[in-house]
Structures are given as structure tokens and as C-alpha cells.
């Protein structure tokens, strides 16, 4: 497992919540990149006269890094000391508060610790986050055809897995009888206070389950291909049947052929398969990777 950069360790040590962080997302927060400038708004219906600002419990003094913009606060060159919970006050009354968080950079591709799968005849799919560095993770589901989505119905998971990860159950409105015309867009936010990681994953629901080639067995002059359904496919498999298509490459001339039968010619060099629901004739899954055949 990769180690966190030293500057992240410094943030965890200085953070008012310590290395344990928050196990939930703050109600109000702003995310910025390191050394950026941001203006925090004092939001209140009671706003009259002068206000004071606090970072955690310490009153902020105006200097090169903190400047008042009316009743709002401009924070310049955001770095470790300027992260945390900001609040604006009128006398002894707190008017509003917001957390200033720093955008984290992932050292690994999202697919290396986050994956999703779906079942048949269901309007739900599941996702698992396996990166234990983060104390809170949430998902927002949208559609790739909608530009500039600003808000989601966020799905959070407060139930950590034994490995420190999180599992999610999400609902979708796609019909298994219809062709998917647009991709689903899944926005992932993960926090280890005061850092937050934001990533987006786009996929067709049909792509998150693929069959598995188990073996090829000689039967006379042919090969009998044994295929298992995707691991997420509903059981019993004898009832929830799948239709398979095999694509293979001939040894002699390299020609590529397709077959809807599990019996294919013996003289092939490699093959791959895909599947679809045989009842509702859903869209085909993605092809599996090519598998070399030796016999």
C-alpha cells in the first residue's frame, strides 16, 4: 500500500479533529486547491453592522492572508494553517459557519479501489470503496447527458467494512427492456479531514457485469466452452438465464468468427465472450478480454 505524502501527514497532525477526522461530511463546506484564494460568505438573515470571523475558536486578525470584503472573508494563499471551520459572528451570536477543505490528489486510479456491480431484474446496483485512508465517503448519481449538475441526492455509508472501506446501495430508473442511450455519472467524494477527494466515474449499467470463461473441453472435433454468469447475476442461474455469444479467431488464417453455440471449432487460437438477458433481450455486455486457447 502506498504511503501518504508528508504534507498530508502534516495536515492530519495539525487538524483540529486529529488523524481520526470526521466520519461525516460537514453541512457547509468549501473545497479549494492549495495556494488558491477564496471568499467565504457570512450568510444570515440577522446580518446587520460589523461582523467578526473565527477560525475554529480563534478570532481572525486582518492581514495579508485574511481580508474583509464587506462582511465576507477573503482567504489568500490557502495552506495548512488556514484550513478548518470558519464562523462569522455578530457580538456573541454566531451567524453562520463553513469548513474550508483542501482538494486532495489521488495517487491511484479510481478503479483500483472503487467498483460497482448490478443484479438482473432489479432497480439497484452496489458499489464498494476499498481505500481505508478516508473516514467518510458519499456518492451522487446523475446522468451524463445533463450538463452542469450542481446537486445530487447524496448516498452516504456510515457502516464501514472490516477492511475500513464502505459499501453502498444505489437506485436507478433504467429499464432492462430499453437500450441505454446515455451513461450514468457517479460522483464520488471522500474525506479525511481537512482533505477531500472528488472523482467522477461514467459507465453504462450493462458494462458492470461480465461473464467468465471457465474452460474449453474437447468433444470430438469441437470445443465445448463452459461459461459462468457474472458474479453479481441473480440466482438460481437455471431460472435467470443468459444468452451467450462467443467470438473466436481461427489458427489457420486468423479469421474472426461469431457463434451463439457453446460448441465451436477446435482449430482456434483465442476466444472471448459476452452475454445478455435471454428473456428481455437486454443490450449485450462488454466482451471479456481475449483468452488464449491451448489444446
Coordinates of C-alpha atoms in Angstrom, one line a residue:
X1 CA 0.0 0.0 0.0
X2 CA 1.3 3.4 -0.9
X3 CA 2.1 5.9 1.9
X4 CA 0.6 9.3 2.1
X5 CA 2.8 12.3 1.1
X6 CA 4.5 14.1 4.0
X7 CA 2.4 17.2 3.6
X8 CA -0.8 15.2 4.1
X9 CA 0.6 13.8 7.4
X10 CA 1.3 17.4 8.4
X11 CA -2.3 18.3 7.8
X12 CA -3.5 15.4 9.8
X13 CA -1.3 16.3 12.8
X14 CA -2.4 19.9 12.7
X15 CA -6.1 19.3 12.0
X16 CA -8.3 20.1 15.0
X17 CA -10.0 16.8 14.6
X18 CA -6.7 14.9 14.5
X19 CA -5.8 11.9 12.5
X20 CA -9.3 10.4 13.2
X21 CA -11.0 13.0 11.1
X22 CA -14.8 13.5 10.8
X23 CA -16.9 10.4 10.0
X24 CA -19.5 12.6 8.2
X25 CA -19.5 15.5 5.7
X26 CA -20.0 18.9 7.3
X27 CA -23.3 20.6 6.5
X28 CA -21.5 23.5 4.8
X29 CA -18.0 23.3 3.2
X30 CA -15.9 24.9 0.5
X31 CA -13.2 23.0 -1.4
X32 CA -10.1 24.7 -2.8
X33 CA -6.8 23.8 -4.2
X34 CA -3.5 24.6 -2.3
X35 CA -2.5 28.3 -2.6
X36 CA -5.8 29.3 -4.1
X37 CA -7.8 32.4 -2.9
X38 CA -11.4 32.0 -1.7
X39 CA -14.1 34.3 -0.4
X40 CA -16.2 32.9 2.5
X41 CA -19.7 34.3 2.7
X42 CA -21.3 35.3 6.0
X43 CA -24.9 34.0 5.4
X44 CA -27.5 35.2 7.8
X45 CA -30.9 36.9 7.8
X46 CA -29.7 38.6 11.0
X47 CA -26.8 40.3 9.2
X48 CA -26.5 43.9 10.5
X49 CA -23.5 46.0 11.2
X50 CA -19.9 44.7 11.6
X51 CA -19.0 41.1 12.0
X52 CA -16.0 39.2 13.3
X53 CA -14.6 35.9 11.9
X54 CA -13.2 33.0 13.8
X55 CA -11.1 30.0 12.6
X56 CA -12.1 27.2 15.0
X57 CA -12.2 29.2 18.3
X58 CA -9.6 31.9 17.5
X59 CA -10.7 35.3 16.3
X60 CA -9.1 36.2 12.9
X61 CA -7.0 39.3 12.6
X62 CA -6.9 41.1 9.2
X63 CA -3.5 40.7 7.5
X64 CA -2.1 39.7 4.1
X65 CA -3.8 36.2 4.3
X66 CA -7.2 37.3 5.7
X67 CA -9.0 40.4 4.5
X68 CA -12.6 41.6 5.0
X69 CA -14.7 42.0 1.9
X70 CA -17.7 43.8 3.3
X71 CA -19.0 41.2 5.8
X72 CA -17.4 38.3 3.9
X73 CA -13.9 37.0 4.4
X74 CA -11.2 36.7 1.7
X75 CA -8.6 34.0 2.4
X76 CA -5.5 34.2 0.3
X77 CA -2.9 31.5 -0.4
X78 CA -4.8 28.7 1.2
X79 CA -2.5 26.3 3.0
X80 CA -2.3 24.1 6.1
X81 CA -2.8 26.8 8.8
X82 CA -5.9 28.3 7.0
X83 CA -7.9 25.0 6.8
X84 CA -10.7 24.3 9.3
X85 CA -14.1 25.6 10.5
X86 CA -14.8 29.3 9.9
X87 CA -17.6 31.1 11.5
X88 CA -18.9 34.7 11.4
X89 CA -20.2 36.4 14.5
X90 CA -22.3 39.5 15.4
X91 CA -21.3 40.1 19.0
X92 CA -21.9 36.8 20.9
X93 CA -24.2 35.4 18.2
X94 CA -22.8 33.1 15.6
X95 CA -24.4 33.9 12.2
X96 CA -23.1 31.1 10.0
X97 CA -20.2 28.7 9.6
X98 CA -18.4 26.7 6.9
X99 CA -15.5 24.4 6.7
X100 CA -12.6 25.2 4.4
X101 CA -11.2 21.9 2.9
X102 CA -8.3 21.2 0.6
X103 CA -8.7 19.2 -2.6
X104 CA -6.7 16.0 -2.4
X105 CA -4.9 14.4 -5.3
X106 CA -5.4 10.6 -5.7
X107 CA -2.2 8.6 -6.1
X108 CA -4.1 5.7 -7.7
X109 CA -6.7 5.4 -10.4
X110 CA -10.3 5.3 -9.0
X111 CA -10.9 1.8 -10.5
X112 CA -8.1 0.4 -8.3
X113 CA -10.1 0.8 -5.1
X114 CA -13.7 1.5 -6.2
X115 CA -16.0 -0.8 -8.2
X116 CA -19.7 -1.4 -8.9
X117 CA -21.9 -4.3 -9.9
X118 CA -25.6 -4.9 -10.7
X119 CA -28.1 -7.7 -10.5
X120 CA -30.8 -8.6 -13.1
X121 CA -34.4 -7.7 -12.7
X122 CA -33.6 -5.1 -10.1
X123 CA -33.5 -1.3 -10.0
X124 CA -30.5 -1.2 -7.7
X125 CA -26.8 -1.6 -8.0
X126 CA -24.0 -1.8 -5.5
X127 CA -20.6 -0.1 -5.1
X128 CA -17.7 -0.8 -2.8
X129 CA -14.9 1.7 -1.8
X130 CA -11.8 -0.1 -0.5
X131 CA -9.5 2.7 0.3
X132 CA -9.3 2.8 4.1
X133 CA -7.5 6.2 4.3
X134 CA -10.8 8.1 4.2
X135 CA -13.2 8.4 7.1
X136 CA -16.3 9.5 5.2
X137 CA -17.4 8.6 1.6
X138 CA -20.5 9.5 -0.3
X139 CA -21.9 9.0 -3.8
X140 CA -24.1 11.2 -6.1
X141 CA -25.8 9.6 -9.1
X142 CA -26.7 11.6 -12.2
X143 CA -26.8 11.2 -16.0
X144 CA -24.0 12.1 -18.4
X145 CA -26.5 13.9 -20.7
X146 CA -27.2 16.5 -18.0
X147 CA -24.6 19.3 -18.1
X148 CA -23.6 21.3 -15.1
X149 CA -25.3 19.2 -12.4
X150 CA -24.9 21.1 -9.2
X151 CA -26.7 18.9 -6.6
X152 CA -27.3 15.3 -6.0
X153 CA -29.3 13.1 -3.7
X154 CA -26.1 12.0 -1.9
X155 CA -25.9 8.4 -0.6
X156 CA -23.7 8.0 2.4
X157 CA -22.4 4.9 4.1
X158 CA -21.7 5.1 7.8
X159 CA -21.2 1.4 8.0
X160 CA -17.5 0.7 7.5
X161 CA -16.4 -2.7 6.2
X162 CA -13.9 -4.8 8.1
X163 CA -11.1 -3.5 5.8
X164 CA -12.0 0.1 6.5
X165 CA -13.9 0.6 3.2
X166 CA -17.6 1.4 2.6
X167 CA -20.4 -0.4 0.7
X168 CA -23.2 1.5 -1.0
X169 CA -26.6 0.5 -2.4
X170 CA -27.9 2.9 -5.1
X171 CA -31.2 3.0 -7.0
X172 CA -31.6 3.8 -10.7
X173 CA -34.5 4.3 -13.0
X174 CA -33.2 2.5 -16.1
X175 CA -35.5 -0.2 -17.7
X176 CA -34.0 -3.6 -18.5
X177 CA -36.2 -3.6 -21.6
X178 CA -34.7 -0.5 -23.2
X179 CA -31.4 0.4 -24.8
X180 CA -29.2 2.7 -22.6
X181 CA -28.7 5.9 -24.6
X182 CA -26.6 7.8 -22.0
X183 CA -24.1 6.9 -19.4
X184 CA -24.7 7.0 -15.7
X185 CA -22.5 9.6 -14.0
X186 CA -21.4 8.7 -10.5
X187 CA -19.7 11.5 -8.5
X188 CA -17.6 10.2 -5.6
X189 CA -16.5 12.4 -2.6
X190 CA -14.2 11.0 0.1
X191 CA -12.9 12.9 3.1
X192 CA -10.1 12.6 5.6
X193 CA -10.4 16.0 7.3
X194 CA -9.4 18.6 6.2
X195 CA -8.8 16.9 2.8
X196 CA -11.5 15.9 0.3
X197 CA -11.1 13.8 -2.8
X198 CA -13.5 14.3 -5.7
X199 CA -13.7 11.9 -8.7
X200 CA -16.3 11.1 -11.4
X201 CA -17.0 7.6 -12.9
X202 CA -19.0 7.2 -16.0
X203 CA -20.4 3.9 -17.2
X204 CA -23.3 2.0 -18.8
X205 CA -25.1 -0.2 -16.4
X206 CA -24.7 -3.1 -18.8
X207 CA -20.9 -2.8 -18.5
X208 CA -20.5 -3.5 -14.8
X209 CA -21.1 -7.3 -15.1
X210 CA -19.2 -9.6 -17.5
X211 CA -19.4 -13.4 -17.9
X212 CA -16.4 -15.6 -17.1
X213 CA -14.8 -18.3 -19.3
X214 CA -14.3 -21.3 -17.1
X215 CA -12.8 -23.9 -19.5
X216 CA -12.7 -25.3 -23.0
X217 CA -13.1 -29.1 -23.3
X218 CA -12.6 -31.2 -26.5
X219 CA -15.7 -33.0 -27.7
X220 CA -14.8 -34.9 -30.9
X221 CA -13.7 -32.3 -33.5
X222 CA -15.2 -29.4 -31.5
X223 CA -14.5 -27.5 -28.3
X224 CA -17.3 -27.2 -25.6
X225 CA -16.9 -23.8 -23.9
X226 CA -18.1 -23.5 -20.2
X227 CA -19.2 -20.0 -19.3
X228 CA -20.2 -18.7 -15.8
X229 CA -22.6 -15.7 -15.5
X230 CA -21.2 -12.5 -13.9
X231 CA -20.6 -12.9 -10.2
X232 CA -23.4 -10.4 -9.5
X233 CA -26.0 -12.2 -11.6
X234 CA -29.2 -13.2 -9.9
X235 CA -29.6 -16.8 -8.8
X236 CA -30.7 -19.5 -9.5
X237 CA -28.9 -19.3 -12.8
X238 CA -31.2 -22.1 -14.2
X239 CA -34.1 -19.6 -13.9
X240 CA -32.4 -16.3 -14.7
X241 CA -30.9 -17.5 -17.9
X242 CA -28.3 -15.7 -20.0
X243 CA -27.7 -15.8 -23.8
X244 CA -24.1 -16.0 -24.7
X245 CA -22.1 -15.1 -27.8
X246 CA -18.6 -16.4 -28.5
X247 CA -16.1 -14.7 -30.7
X248 CA -13.1 -16.7 -31.8
X249 CA -10.0 -16.4 -34.0
X250 CA -9.0 -19.3 -36.3
X251 CA -5.5 -20.6 -36.1
X252 CA -5.0 -21.2 -39.9
X253 CA -6.0 -17.8 -41.4
X254 CA -6.6 -15.6 -38.4
X255 CA -10.3 -15.1 -39.4
X256 CA -12.6 -14.0 -36.6
X257 CA -16.0 -15.8 -36.3
X258 CA -19.0 -15.4 -34.0
X259 CA -21.1 -18.3 -32.5
X260 CA -24.2 -18.4 -30.4
X261 CA -23.5 -22.1 -29.6
X262 CA -21.2 -23.3 -26.9
X263 CA -19.7 -25.7 -29.3
X264 CA -17.1 -24.1 -31.6
X265 CA -14.3 -25.4 -33.9
X266 CA -11.3 -27.0 -32.4
X267 CA -8.7 -25.1 -34.5
X268 CA -8.8 -21.7 -32.8
X269 CA -6.1 -19.6 -31.2
X270 CA -8.2 -17.4 -28.8
X271 CA -11.7 -16.5 -27.8
X272 CA -13.8 -14.1 -25.9
X273 CA -17.5 -14.0 -24.8
X274 CA -20.3 -11.6 -24.0
X275 CA -23.8 -12.2 -22.6
X276 CA -27.3 -10.7 -22.3
X277 CA -30.6 -11.5 -20.6
X278 CA -32.3 -14.1 -22.8
X279 CA -35.8 -13.2 -21.6
X280 CA -36.0 -9.4 -22.1
X281 CA -33.2 -9.3 -24.8
X282 CA -31.3 -6.6 -23.0
X283 CA -28.2 -5.0 -24.5
X284 CA -25.1 -7.1 -24.8
X285 CA -22.4 -6.9 -22.0
X286 CA -18.9 -5.8 -23.0
X287 CA -16.7 -8.5 -24.4
X288 CA -14.4 -10.3 -21.9
X289 CA -10.6 -10.0 -22.6
X290 CA -9.3 -12.4 -25.2
X291 CA -8.3 -15.8 -23.8
X292 CA -5.7 -17.9 -25.5
X293 CA -6.7 -21.5 -26.2
X294 CA -4.1 -24.3 -25.9
X295 CA -5.1 -27.9 -26.7

